Short mmCIF file of C-alpha atoms and ligand atoms in Angstrom, two decimals:
data_model
loop_
_atom_site.label_atom_id
_atom_site.label_comp_id
_atom_site.label_asym_id
_atom_site.label_seq_id
_atom_site.Cartn_x
_atom_site.Cartn_y
_atom_site.Cartn_z
CA MET A 1166 -23.24 33.01 -40.34
CA GLN A 1167 -22.73 36.14 -38.28
CA GLU A 1168 -19.92 36.15 -35.83
CA GLU A 1169 -22.07 37.31 -32.91
CA GLU A 1170 -24.45 34.48 -33.55
CA ALA A 1171 -21.73 31.89 -33.71
CA LEU A 1172 -20.27 33.16 -30.49
CA ALA A 1173 -23.55 33.17 -28.63
CA GLY A 1174 -23.31 31.11 -25.50
CA ILE A 1175 -19.55 31.04 -25.41
CA PRO A 1176 -18.40 32.18 -22.00
CA GLN A 1177 -16.48 35.38 -22.45
CA PRO A 1178 -13.32 35.84 -20.46
CA GLU A 1179 -12.99 38.85 -18.20
CA ASN A 1180 -9.55 40.15 -19.00
CA SER A 1181 -9.13 38.37 -22.20
CA GLN A 1182 -6.07 38.27 -24.34
CA ILE A 1183 -8.36 37.25 -27.14
CA GLU A 1184 -10.80 40.14 -27.07
CA ASP A 1185 -10.19 40.88 -30.71
CA GLU A 1186 -12.83 38.74 -32.25
CA SER A 1187 -11.97 39.84 -35.72
CA ALA A 1188 -8.62 38.12 -35.32
CA GLU A 1189 -7.79 35.48 -37.88
CA HIS A 1190 -8.17 32.49 -35.59
CA HIS A 1191 -11.67 33.62 -34.59
CA LYS A 1192 -12.76 33.79 -38.19
CA ILE A 1193 -11.31 30.37 -38.86
CA TRP A 1194 -12.94 28.89 -35.82
CA ASN A 1195 -16.32 30.32 -36.77
CA GLU A 1196 -16.04 28.80 -40.19
CA CYS A 1197 -15.21 25.50 -38.57
CA LEU A 1198 -18.19 25.80 -36.26
CA ASN A 1199 -20.48 26.36 -39.19
CA ILE A 1200 -19.35 23.12 -40.73
CA ILE A 1201 -19.41 21.23 -37.47
CA ARG A 1202 -22.91 22.46 -36.71
CA GLY A 1203 -24.10 20.54 -39.73
CA ARG A 1204 -22.26 17.39 -38.67
CA VAL A 1205 -23.32 16.91 -35.04
CA ASN A 1206 -26.73 17.18 -33.43
CA SER A 1207 -27.69 20.46 -31.84
CA GLN A 1208 -27.51 19.12 -28.29
CA ASN A 1209 -23.94 17.95 -28.75
CA PHE A 1210 -23.05 21.14 -30.50
CA LYS A 1211 -24.31 23.18 -27.60
CA THR A 1212 -22.65 20.99 -25.01
CA TRP A 1213 -19.29 20.37 -26.61
CA PHE A 1214 -18.62 23.17 -29.11
CA GLU A 1215 -20.21 26.32 -27.81
CA PRO A 1216 -18.06 26.41 -24.67
CA ILE A 1217 -14.84 26.29 -26.71
CA LEU A 1218 -12.80 29.47 -27.08
CA PRO A 1219 -10.42 29.80 -30.01
CA LEU A 1220 -7.12 30.95 -28.55
CA ALA A 1221 -4.36 31.07 -31.09
CA LEU A 1222 -2.99 29.62 -34.25
CA ASP A 1223 0.48 28.69 -35.35
CA LYS A 1224 1.71 26.83 -38.41
CA GLU A 1225 0.61 23.38 -37.31
CA LYS A 1226 -1.63 23.83 -34.36
CA PHE A 1227 -4.85 25.47 -33.51
CA PHE A 1228 -5.19 26.14 -29.78
CA ILE A 1229 -8.59 26.08 -28.22
CA GLN A 1230 -9.51 26.72 -24.65
CA VAL A 1231 -11.86 24.30 -22.92
CA PRO A 1232 -13.44 24.47 -19.47
CA SER A 1233 -11.93 21.36 -17.95
CA GLN A 1234 -9.64 18.40 -18.32
CA PHE A 1235 -12.66 16.23 -18.63
CA PHE A 1236 -13.97 18.37 -21.45
CA SER A 1237 -10.71 17.99 -23.37
CA GLU A 1238 -10.74 14.24 -22.84
CA TRP A 1239 -14.25 14.04 -24.13
CA LEU A 1240 -13.39 16.06 -27.22
CA GLU A 1241 -10.31 13.97 -27.71
CA GLU A 1242 -12.29 10.81 -27.63
CA HIS A 1243 -15.36 11.84 -29.57
CA TYR A 1244 -14.55 14.78 -31.79
CA TYR A 1245 -10.80 14.88 -32.26
CA SER A 1246 -10.83 13.64 -35.84
CA LEU A 1247 -13.86 15.71 -36.76
CA ILE A 1248 -12.23 18.92 -35.51
CA ASN A 1249 -8.93 18.15 -37.25
CA GLU A 1250 -10.64 17.27 -40.47
CA VAL A 1251 -12.69 20.47 -40.48
CA LEU A 1252 -9.70 22.61 -39.51
CA THR A 1253 -7.66 21.12 -42.32
CA GLN A 1254 -10.52 21.71 -44.73
CA VAL A 1255 -10.90 25.38 -43.71
CA MET A 1256 -7.17 26.07 -43.51
CA LYS A 1257 -6.40 24.11 -46.64
CA SER A 1258 -3.36 22.69 -44.91
CA GLU A 1259 -2.89 20.06 -42.23
CA ILE A 1260 -3.65 21.50 -38.83
CA THR A 1261 -4.26 19.72 -35.57
CA VAL A 1262 -6.09 20.96 -32.56
CA ASP A 1263 -4.53 21.41 -29.14
CA TYR A 1264 -6.28 22.10 -25.87
CA VAL A 1265 -5.68 24.61 -23.14
CA ILE A 1266 -7.65 24.17 -19.96
CA THR A 1267 -9.36 27.28 -18.64
CA PRO A 1268 -7.13 28.82 -15.99
CA GLU A 1269 -8.26 28.22 -12.42
CA GLU A 1270 -9.18 31.86 -11.66
CA ARG A 1271 -11.45 32.10 -14.62
CA ASP A 1272 -12.81 28.68 -13.95
CA ASN A 1273 -13.88 29.89 -10.55
CA GLU A 1274 -15.42 33.04 -11.95
CA ASN A 1275 -17.47 31.12 -14.41
CA GLN A 1276 -18.54 28.52 -11.97
CA ALA A 1277 -19.39 31.01 -9.27
CA ALA A 1278 -21.63 32.73 -11.77
CA GLN A 1279 -23.31 29.45 -12.46
CA THR A 1280 -23.56 28.33 -8.82
CA ALA A 1281 -25.80 25.62 -9.91
CA GLU A 1282 -28.72 24.09 -8.20
CA PHE A 1283 -27.05 20.88 -8.96
CA PRO A 1284 -29.08 18.05 -10.43
CA ALA A 1285 -30.42 16.56 -7.27
CA VAL A 1286 -27.21 14.67 -6.70
CA LEU A 1287 -27.61 15.00 -3.02
CA LYS A 1288 -31.26 14.36 -2.61
CA PRO A 1289 -31.56 11.67 -0.01
CA ASP A 1290 -31.28 8.23 -1.44
CA PRO A 1291 -34.01 5.79 -0.44
CA ASP A 1292 -31.26 3.95 1.37
CA SER A 1293 -30.54 6.90 3.57
CA ILE A 1294 -32.24 8.82 6.28
CA ASN A 1295 -30.20 11.96 6.62
CA LEU A 1296 -32.72 14.73 6.59
CA LYS A 1297 -30.08 17.39 6.35
CA ALA A 1298 -29.26 16.19 2.88
CA GLU A 1299 -31.80 18.58 1.39
CA THR A 1300 -29.67 21.49 2.45
CA ALA A 1301 -26.82 20.08 0.45
CA LEU A 1302 -28.75 20.52 -2.74
CA LYS A 1303 -27.41 23.97 -3.24
CA ILE A 1304 -23.79 23.34 -3.74
CA ASN A 1305 -21.25 25.61 -5.20
CA PRO A 1306 -18.73 23.79 -7.30
CA VAL A 1307 -16.06 26.43 -6.85
CA ARG A 1308 -12.83 24.60 -6.20
CA GLN A 1309 -11.41 26.83 -3.51
CA ASN A 1310 -13.12 27.06 -0.13
CA GLN A 1311 -15.28 24.19 -1.10
CA PRO A 1312 -17.96 23.65 1.46
CA ASP A 1313 -18.24 20.30 3.13
CA LEU A 1314 -20.82 18.15 1.46
CA GLN A 1315 -23.55 16.54 3.46
CA PRO A 1316 -23.67 13.19 1.83
CA SER A 1317 -26.86 11.33 2.44
CA LEU A 1318 -25.41 8.66 4.65
CA ASN A 1319 -27.36 6.60 7.10
CA PRO A 1320 -25.82 7.53 10.45
CA LYS A 1321 -26.57 4.05 11.79
CA TYR A 1322 -24.41 2.38 9.17
CA THR A 1323 -21.13 2.59 11.05
CA PHE A 1324 -18.21 0.25 11.62
CA GLU A 1325 -19.26 0.07 15.24
CA ASN A 1326 -22.64 -1.34 14.28
CA TYR A 1327 -21.17 -3.67 11.71
CA VAL A 1328 -20.74 -7.14 13.14
CA LYS A 1329 -17.50 -8.77 12.15
CA GLY A 1330 -17.68 -12.36 10.99
CA GLU A 1331 -15.72 -14.75 8.85
CA SER A 1332 -18.02 -13.93 5.95
CA ASN A 1333 -17.18 -10.22 5.88
CA GLN A 1334 -13.80 -10.08 7.61
CA PHE A 1335 -11.77 -9.20 4.54
CA ALA A 1336 -14.17 -6.62 3.14
CA ARG A 1337 -14.51 -4.99 6.55
CA ALA A 1338 -10.75 -4.82 7.06
CA ALA A 1339 -10.26 -3.28 3.62
CA ALA A 1340 -13.02 -0.75 4.26
CA LEU A 1341 -11.43 0.19 7.58
CA ALA A 1342 -8.04 0.63 5.95
CA VAL A 1343 -9.57 2.94 3.35
CA ALA A 1344 -11.49 4.88 5.99
CA ASN A 1345 -8.28 5.45 7.90
CA ASN A 1346 -6.30 6.55 4.89
CA PRO A 1347 -8.54 7.53 1.98
CA GLY A 1348 -6.70 7.70 -1.31
CA GLY A 1349 -3.54 6.69 0.51
CA THR A 1350 -3.69 2.93 0.22
CA SER A 1351 -3.37 0.82 -2.88
CA PHE A 1352 -7.04 -0.04 -2.38
CA ASN A 1353 -8.20 2.48 -4.92
CA PRO A 1354 -10.79 1.80 -6.03
CA LEU A 1355 -12.11 -0.42 -3.29
CA VAL A 1356 -14.78 -2.64 -4.78
CA ILE A 1357 -17.03 -4.49 -2.36
CA TYR A 1358 -19.23 -7.15 -3.83
CA GLY A 1359 -21.72 -9.71 -2.58
CA GLY A 1360 -25.32 -10.88 -2.78
CA VAL A 1361 -28.43 -8.94 -1.86
CA GLY A 1362 -28.81 -7.86 1.74
CA LEU A 1363 -25.35 -8.94 2.86
CA GLY A 1364 -24.12 -5.56 4.07
CA LYS A 1365 -22.48 -3.80 1.11
CA THR A 1366 -24.37 -0.55 1.52
CA HIS A 1367 -23.79 -0.62 5.27
CA LEU A 1368 -20.06 -1.03 4.81
CA VAL A 1369 -19.62 1.71 2.22
CA HIS A 1370 -21.66 4.10 4.34
CA ALA A 1371 -19.44 3.19 7.28
CA ILE A 1372 -16.41 4.49 5.36
CA GLY A 1373 -18.20 7.77 4.70
CA ASN A 1374 -19.45 8.12 8.26
CA HIS A 1375 -16.02 7.40 9.66
CA LEU A 1376 -14.50 10.13 7.53
CA ILE A 1377 -17.17 12.64 8.44
CA TRP A 1378 -16.48 12.11 12.11
CA SER A 1379 -12.74 12.11 11.77
CA GLY A 1380 -13.09 15.43 9.93
CA LYS A 1381 -10.29 14.39 7.58
CA THR A 1382 -12.21 14.31 4.37
CA LYS A 1383 -14.56 17.13 3.67
CA ARG A 1384 -16.13 16.37 0.38
CA ILE A 1385 -17.76 13.00 0.47
CA LEU A 1386 -20.32 11.94 -2.05
CA TYR A 1387 -22.42 8.82 -1.76
CA ILE A 1388 -24.60 7.99 -4.70
CA SER A 1389 -26.26 4.96 -6.22
CA SER A 1390 -25.33 4.13 -9.78
CA GLU A 1391 -28.95 4.69 -10.81
CA LYS A 1392 -28.85 8.18 -9.40
CA PHE A 1393 -25.60 8.90 -11.20
CA THR A 1394 -27.27 7.78 -14.44
CA VAL A 1395 -30.37 9.89 -13.86
CA ASP A 1396 -28.31 12.97 -13.02
CA PHE A 1397 -26.11 12.45 -16.05
CA VAL A 1398 -29.10 12.28 -18.38
CA GLU A 1399 -30.58 15.33 -16.69
CA ALA A 1400 -27.31 17.22 -17.09
CA ILE A 1401 -27.34 16.47 -20.81
CA GLN A 1402 -30.93 17.61 -21.10
CA LYS A 1403 -30.36 20.76 -19.09
CA ASP A 1404 -27.15 21.45 -20.89
CA SER A 1405 -25.20 21.45 -17.65
CA MET A 1406 -22.51 18.91 -18.42
CA THR A 1407 -19.73 21.19 -17.28
CA GLU A 1408 -21.23 21.61 -13.83
CA PHE A 1409 -21.93 17.92 -13.70
CA SER A 1410 -18.36 16.90 -14.40
CA ASN A 1411 -16.84 19.65 -12.26
CA TYR A 1412 -19.05 18.64 -9.41
CA TYR A 1413 -18.04 15.02 -9.49
CA ARG A 1414 -14.42 15.92 -9.86
CA SER A 1415 -14.50 18.12 -6.79
CA VAL A 1416 -15.05 15.36 -4.26
CA ASP A 1417 -12.42 13.71 -2.07
CA LEU A 1418 -14.31 10.46 -1.62
CA LEU A 1419 -16.75 9.15 -4.18
CA ILE A 1420 -18.89 6.19 -3.17
CA VAL A 1421 -21.00 4.61 -5.88
CA ASP A 1422 -23.36 1.90 -4.72
CA ASP A 1423 -24.58 -0.98 -6.91
CA ILE A 1424 -22.48 -0.41 -10.01
CA GLN A 1425 -24.14 -3.44 -11.64
CA PHE A 1426 -26.85 -1.01 -12.74
CA PHE A 1427 -24.37 0.67 -15.07
CA SER A 1428 -24.75 -2.42 -17.25
CA GLY A 1429 -25.72 -1.67 -20.79
CA LYS A 1430 -25.62 2.10 -20.28
CA GLU A 1431 -22.79 2.99 -22.61
CA LYS A 1432 -22.84 6.77 -22.30
CA THR A 1433 -23.12 6.74 -18.55
CA GLN A 1434 -20.22 4.32 -18.42
CA ASP A 1435 -18.15 6.67 -20.57
CA MET A 1436 -18.95 9.52 -18.28
CA PHE A 1437 -18.15 7.46 -15.22
CA PHE A 1438 -14.91 6.29 -16.80
CA HIS A 1439 -13.72 9.86 -17.17
CA THR A 1440 -14.85 10.84 -13.71
CA PHE A 1441 -13.06 7.82 -12.33
CA ASN A 1442 -9.83 8.65 -14.15
CA ALA A 1443 -9.86 12.25 -13.07
CA LEU A 1444 -10.42 11.41 -9.41
CA HIS A 1445 -7.92 8.58 -9.45
CA GLN A 1446 -5.29 10.81 -10.95
CA LEU A 1447 -5.86 13.35 -8.22
CA GLY A 1448 -5.38 10.64 -5.60
CA LYS A 1449 -8.99 10.81 -4.48
CA GLN A 1450 -10.58 7.73 -3.02
CA ILE A 1451 -13.20 5.79 -4.93
CA VAL A 1452 -15.36 3.12 -3.30
CA LEU A 1453 -17.75 0.97 -5.29
CA SER A 1454 -20.17 -1.79 -4.50
CA SER A 1455 -21.55 -4.42 -6.79
CA ASP A 1456 -23.62 -7.57 -6.61
CA LYS A 1457 -20.98 -9.51 -8.56
CA ALA A 1458 -17.22 -9.51 -8.98
CA PRO A 1459 -16.36 -6.78 -11.54
CA LYS A 1460 -15.14 -9.25 -14.12
CA GLU A 1461 -18.44 -11.11 -13.96
CA LEU A 1462 -20.53 -8.02 -14.60
CA LYS A 1463 -22.24 -8.32 -17.95
CA GLY A 1464 -22.81 -5.28 -20.16
CA LEU A 1465 -19.95 -3.36 -18.62
CA ASN A 1466 -17.23 -1.86 -20.76
CA GLU A 1467 -13.93 -3.75 -20.63
CA ARG A 1468 -11.91 -0.62 -19.92
CA LEU A 1469 -14.16 0.21 -16.99
CA ILE A 1470 -13.80 -3.31 -15.61
CA SER A 1471 -10.05 -3.08 -15.95
CA ARG A 1472 -10.09 0.21 -13.99
CA PHE A 1473 -12.12 -1.43 -11.25
CA GLN A 1474 -9.41 -4.03 -10.97
CA TRP A 1475 -6.70 -1.48 -10.31
CA GLY A 1476 -7.41 -1.47 -6.64
CA LEU A 1477 -8.80 -4.10 -4.34
CA THR A 1478 -11.86 -6.26 -4.78
CA ALA A 1479 -13.28 -7.77 -1.61
CA ASP A 1480 -16.29 -10.00 -1.30
CA ILE A 1481 -18.91 -10.48 1.38
CA GLN A 1482 -20.27 -13.99 1.79
CA PRO A 1483 -23.53 -15.05 3.45
CA PRO A 1484 -22.99 -14.97 7.20
CA ASP A 1485 -22.56 -18.13 9.24
CA LEU A 1486 -24.83 -18.98 12.13
CA GLU A 1487 -22.71 -17.28 14.79
CA THR A 1488 -22.51 -14.07 12.80
CA ARG A 1489 -26.25 -14.11 12.22
CA ILE A 1490 -26.87 -14.49 15.94
CA ALA A 1491 -24.36 -11.73 16.70
CA ILE A 1492 -26.05 -9.41 14.19
CA LEU A 1493 -29.44 -10.05 15.77
CA ARG A 1494 -28.00 -9.43 19.20
CA LYS A 1495 -26.37 -6.21 18.05
CA LYS A 1496 -29.52 -4.92 16.36
CA SER A 1497 -31.78 -5.79 19.27
CA GLY A 1498 -29.29 -4.19 21.66
CA LEU A 1499 -29.35 -1.02 19.58
CA GLU A 1500 -33.13 -0.99 19.94
CA GLY A 1501 -32.75 -1.40 23.68
CA TYR A 1502 -33.88 -5.03 23.96
CA ASP A 1503 -32.26 -8.02 25.54
CA ILE A 1504 -33.78 -10.99 23.75
CA PRO A 1505 -33.34 -14.58 25.02
CA HIS A 1506 -30.61 -16.49 23.25
CA ASP A 1507 -32.85 -19.34 22.09
CA VAL A 1508 -35.15 -16.87 20.32
CA LEU A 1509 -32.25 -15.21 18.50
CA GLU A 1510 -30.81 -18.57 17.62
CA PHE A 1511 -34.15 -19.79 16.31
CA ILE A 1512 -34.45 -16.81 13.97
CA ALA A 1513 -30.84 -17.13 12.88
CA LEU A 1514 -31.26 -20.82 12.13
CA ASN A 1515 -34.29 -20.16 9.97
CA VAL A 1516 -33.27 -17.03 8.11
CA THR A 1517 -29.99 -17.92 6.56
CA SER A 1518 -29.18 -16.10 3.38
CA ASN A 1519 -30.08 -12.45 3.72
CA ILE A 1520 -29.32 -10.09 6.60
CA ARG A 1521 -32.04 -7.69 5.60
CA GLU A 1522 -34.57 -10.49 6.00
CA LEU A 1523 -33.00 -11.40 9.31
CA GLU A 1524 -33.49 -7.85 10.45
CA GLY A 1525 -37.04 -7.89 9.09
CA CYS A 1526 -37.83 -10.81 11.40
CA LEU A 1527 -36.40 -9.02 14.38
CA ILE A 1528 -38.37 -5.87 13.65
CA SER A 1529 -41.62 -7.84 13.29
CA LEU A 1530 -40.84 -9.66 16.50
CA LEU A 1531 -40.36 -6.43 18.43
CA ALA A 1532 -43.36 -4.80 16.80
CA ARG A 1533 -45.70 -7.67 17.59
CA ALA A 1534 -44.45 -8.01 21.12
CA SER A 1535 -45.18 -4.39 21.75
CA LEU A 1536 -48.44 -4.01 19.81
CA GLU A 1537 -49.96 -7.26 21.08
CA ASP A 1538 -48.40 -6.86 24.49
CA ARG A 1539 -46.75 -10.27 24.38
CA SER A 1540 -43.49 -11.49 25.72
CA ILE A 1541 -40.65 -12.23 23.36
CA ASP A 1542 -40.45 -16.01 23.45
CA MET A 1543 -40.15 -19.01 21.17
CA GLU A 1544 -43.86 -19.09 20.46
CA LEU A 1545 -43.89 -15.56 19.15
CA ALA A 1546 -40.64 -16.16 17.27
CA LYS A 1547 -42.16 -19.13 15.45
CA GLU A 1548 -45.18 -17.10 14.39
CA VAL A 1549 -43.03 -14.25 13.18
CA VAL A 1550 -40.59 -16.42 11.28
CA ARG A 1551 -43.46 -18.24 9.66
CA SER A 1552 -45.08 -14.99 8.55
CA VAL A 1553 -41.82 -13.45 7.32
CA ILE A 1554 -40.28 -16.34 5.44
CA GLY A 1555 -43.52 -18.17 4.72
CA GLU A 1556 -42.62 -21.40 6.44
CA VAL A 1557 -40.50 -22.51 9.28
CA ARG A 1558 -38.14 -24.94 7.66
CA SER A 1559 -39.09 -28.56 7.88
CA HIS A 1560 -35.64 -29.94 7.30
CA ILE A 1561 -32.15 -29.40 8.57
CA THR A 1562 -29.05 -29.49 6.43
CA ILE A 1563 -25.97 -31.54 7.23
CA GLU A 1564 -23.87 -28.35 7.33
CA GLU A 1565 -26.13 -26.90 9.98
CA ILE A 1566 -25.86 -29.99 12.11
CA GLN A 1567 -22.09 -29.84 11.82
CA ARG A 1568 -22.10 -26.17 12.72
CA VAL A 1569 -24.37 -26.55 15.72
CA VAL A 1570 -22.45 -29.58 17.04
CA CYS A 1571 -19.05 -27.91 16.65
CA ASP A 1572 -20.33 -24.74 18.22
CA HIS A 1573 -21.80 -26.62 21.18
CA LEU A 1574 -18.66 -28.66 21.77
CA GLY A 1575 -16.29 -25.80 21.05
CA ILE A 1576 -14.28 -27.31 18.21
CA PRO A 1577 -13.32 -25.75 14.87
CA GLU A 1578 -15.84 -26.68 12.21
CA ASP A 1579 -13.38 -27.73 9.53
CA LEU A 1580 -11.90 -30.43 11.78
CA ILE A 1581 -15.16 -32.35 11.76
CA ARG A 1582 -14.57 -33.00 8.06
CA ALA A 1583 -10.82 -33.50 8.39
CA LYS A 1584 -8.81 -36.64 8.98
CA THR A 1585 -7.99 -35.82 12.61
CA ARG A 1586 -8.26 -38.76 14.97
CA LYS A 1587 -8.09 -36.78 18.20
CA GLN A 1588 -10.60 -38.21 20.65
CA GLU A 1589 -12.72 -35.06 21.13
CA ILE A 1590 -12.91 -34.46 17.38
CA VAL A 1591 -13.81 -38.09 16.69
CA ASN A 1592 -16.55 -37.85 19.31
CA ALA A 1593 -17.97 -34.64 17.81
CA ARG A 1594 -17.85 -36.12 14.33
CA GLN A 1595 -19.66 -39.27 15.47
CA ILE A 1596 -22.33 -37.26 17.29
CA ALA A 1597 -22.89 -35.14 14.18
CA MET A 1598 -23.14 -38.27 12.02
CA TYR A 1599 -25.59 -39.79 14.48
CA LEU A 1600 -27.78 -36.68 14.49
CA THR A 1601 -27.64 -36.43 10.72
CA LYS A 1602 -28.87 -39.99 10.43
CA GLU A 1603 -31.64 -39.27 12.96
CA LEU A 1604 -32.79 -35.88 11.70
CA THR A 1605 -32.34 -35.94 7.94
CA ASN A 1606 -33.27 -38.29 5.14
CA SER A 1607 -29.71 -38.43 3.88
CA SER A 1608 -28.34 -41.80 2.83
CA LEU A 1609 -25.32 -43.28 4.62
CA LYS A 1610 -23.29 -42.60 1.53
CA THR A 1611 -24.26 -38.91 1.44
CA ILE A 1612 -23.54 -38.54 5.12
CA GLY A 1613 -20.10 -40.10 4.64
CA LEU A 1614 -19.34 -37.74 1.78
CA HIS A 1615 -20.22 -34.70 3.88
CA PHE A 1616 -17.84 -35.81 6.60
CA GLY A 1617 -14.66 -35.66 4.58
CA GLY A 1618 -15.46 -38.41 2.09
CA ARG A 1619 -15.80 -41.29 4.55
CA ASP A 1620 -17.56 -44.47 3.48
CA HIS A 1621 -20.92 -45.76 4.65
CA SER A 1622 -19.48 -48.32 7.05
CA THR A 1623 -17.82 -45.51 9.00
CA VAL A 1624 -21.22 -43.85 9.36
CA ILE A 1625 -22.81 -47.07 10.64
CA HIS A 1626 -19.97 -47.50 13.10
CA ALA A 1627 -20.40 -43.92 14.32
CA TYR A 1628 -24.12 -44.36 14.79
CA GLN A 1629 -23.68 -47.51 16.87
CA THR A 1630 -20.88 -46.01 18.94
CA ILE A 1631 -23.04 -43.03 19.91
CA GLU A 1632 -26.07 -45.19 20.70
CA ASP A 1633 -23.92 -47.37 22.96
CA SER A 1634 -22.24 -44.45 24.67
CA MET A 1635 -25.59 -42.83 25.42
CA ASN A 1636 -26.57 -45.97 27.27
CA THR A 1637 -23.37 -46.15 29.29
CA ASP A 1638 -22.43 -42.49 29.78
CA PRO A 1639 -25.12 -40.15 31.18
CA LYS A 1640 -23.03 -37.08 30.32
CA GLN A 1641 -22.87 -38.10 26.71
CA LYS A 1642 -26.61 -38.71 26.72
CA VAL A 1643 -27.29 -35.19 27.98
CA ILE A 1644 -25.05 -33.64 25.34
CA VAL A 1645 -26.69 -35.52 22.49
CA GLN A 1646 -30.18 -34.72 23.76
CA GLN A 1647 -29.35 -31.04 24.15
CA LEU A 1648 -28.05 -30.94 20.62
CA ARG A 1649 -31.02 -32.79 19.30
CA SER A 1650 -33.53 -30.42 20.87
CA LYS A 1651 -31.52 -27.42 19.74
CA LEU A 1652 -31.73 -28.63 16.17
CA GLU A 1653 -35.37 -29.66 16.43
CA ARG A 1654 -36.31 -26.22 17.65
CA THR A 1655 -35.64 -24.97 14.15
CA LEU A 1656 -38.36 -27.25 12.81
CA HIS A 1657 -42.15 -27.12 13.06
P1 ADP B 1020 -26.67 -4.81 0.61
O1 ADP B 1020 -26.30 -3.40 0.30
O2 ADP B 1020 -25.54 -5.76 0.47
O3 ADP B 1020 -27.89 -5.28 -0.12
P2 ADP B 1020 -27.21 -3.71 3.21
O4 ADP B 1020 -25.92 -3.06 3.48
O5 ADP B 1020 -28.35 -2.85 2.84
O6 ADP B 1020 -27.05 -4.87 2.15
O7 ADP B 1020 -27.59 -4.58 4.50
C1 ADP B 1020 -28.90 -5.00 4.80
C2 ADP B 1020 -29.15 -4.82 6.27
O8 ADP B 1020 -28.34 -5.73 6.99
C3 ADP B 1020 -28.77 -3.44 6.76
O9 ADP B 1020 -29.75 -3.00 7.66
C4 ADP B 1020 -27.45 -3.63 7.48
O10 ADP B 1020 -27.32 -2.76 8.57
C5 ADP B 1020 -27.54 -5.06 7.94
N1 ADP B 1020 -26.22 -5.70 8.00
C6 ADP B 1020 -25.57 -6.30 6.99
N2 ADP B 1020 -24.39 -6.80 7.39
C7 ADP B 1020 -24.28 -6.49 8.69
C8 ADP B 1020 -23.28 -6.72 9.68
N3 ADP B 1020 -22.16 -7.39 9.41
N4 ADP B 1020 -23.51 -6.25 10.92
C9 ADP B 1020 -24.64 -5.59 11.21
N5 ADP B 1020 -25.63 -5.34 10.33
C10 ADP B 1020 -25.46 -5.78 9.08
MG1 MG B 1021 -27.20 -2.05 -1.05
#
């Protein structure tokens, strides 16, 4: 093999100390390359061996220069023994390889020359609506004077627009802490997890948006895990791994949405593992979202899961009734509408498990009101809910009755199931038991169990007490009737 041929594609240094390519270590390295070429596939050879520069040789070590820390880690993990074995074979004595990372100045030179049209990393995600993102396609991964990125964040997904509720309190507080001090808290990575449509994407965008406005963090990258995978595969195909890894390592905040889609993708996970380590080491902030707790993610490498657990994992639960109503109020307010409370409550009572669906109902409601020139009232709400979720529910759960009763009477919900014998709590509990008996098919035993494990005779006693009090106390009668009609409004 000719030397020129073997060196083809190797970036040549400007003011090199190693210009003499007839030097011993060059010859040795070329011999090694010839052997290695027969042992790895051509793609890997191009990606991982051509960029290496032989630097020097002493008695025990062969020094090679590689373009980045990441590159050396990759070699270390995948080709360390191959290189050592081949070196020993060529040198006929035991030699190990050692890495030198390309000096920063040269790094910049090389990268500036490559100023890559980077693999669509910043094309707008379907989740986002930032039209300016296209302009961010042409990024220059030079480390100094790095331009700000224009991450494709939805400008509406802010903390301000994120309604705080018991279900998301912890995740929101953690996200705020990270947004105020990226890389500076022990919440690194911050992993937010929860079911579909519960606000994960909104919350991770909020961190990015907050940092853009505060001007503190310049290089923010938001990407879905699928996009990361696609770009990684593309980088391999286009032989642009170096740009790929340099690019990811140049950001100050990396947000990866829906990491559950890394499942089963071994190579992508490897790549992400190294990116993660490099950023973490540099004190850069990493924010991840997932539909499950990291340790419950199947098909994910153990070492990756253990990295995810270095920081803080915070979950988002399905929102309670009050939060659902507050979200609807917030969203309709943002659209410039003031919708009657009973309409919002009706939607919130019927759409319980997914905020995206909740929003879908609201959007349909507004659209139909405007297109059909109708007023926003219960009648329209019922039609919309029926068309969005198929059916208006024909039954009420015991939990909902408890929630509505406690809300109406202004008492903490957990007390209704507790042992407390305070008069107002006992009254609320008895009203809720009464309404449960009236509005559901639950047995006395089931009802008792749902009210802190009380027995069926307690439920009978409660029922009779409320019936009696409605006959003797008009105020009590009004309260129970109000509650009853509130709950019945959620039915057909
Ligand atoms: P996920 O990523 O968990 O599937 P998203 O973040 O896409 O969910 O949320 C779905 C929709 O619900 C978005 O439009 C988002 O703005 C809205 N949403 C979720 N949680 C909240 C909240 N706490 N306050 C306001 N809007 C919310
Ligand atoms: Mg999402």
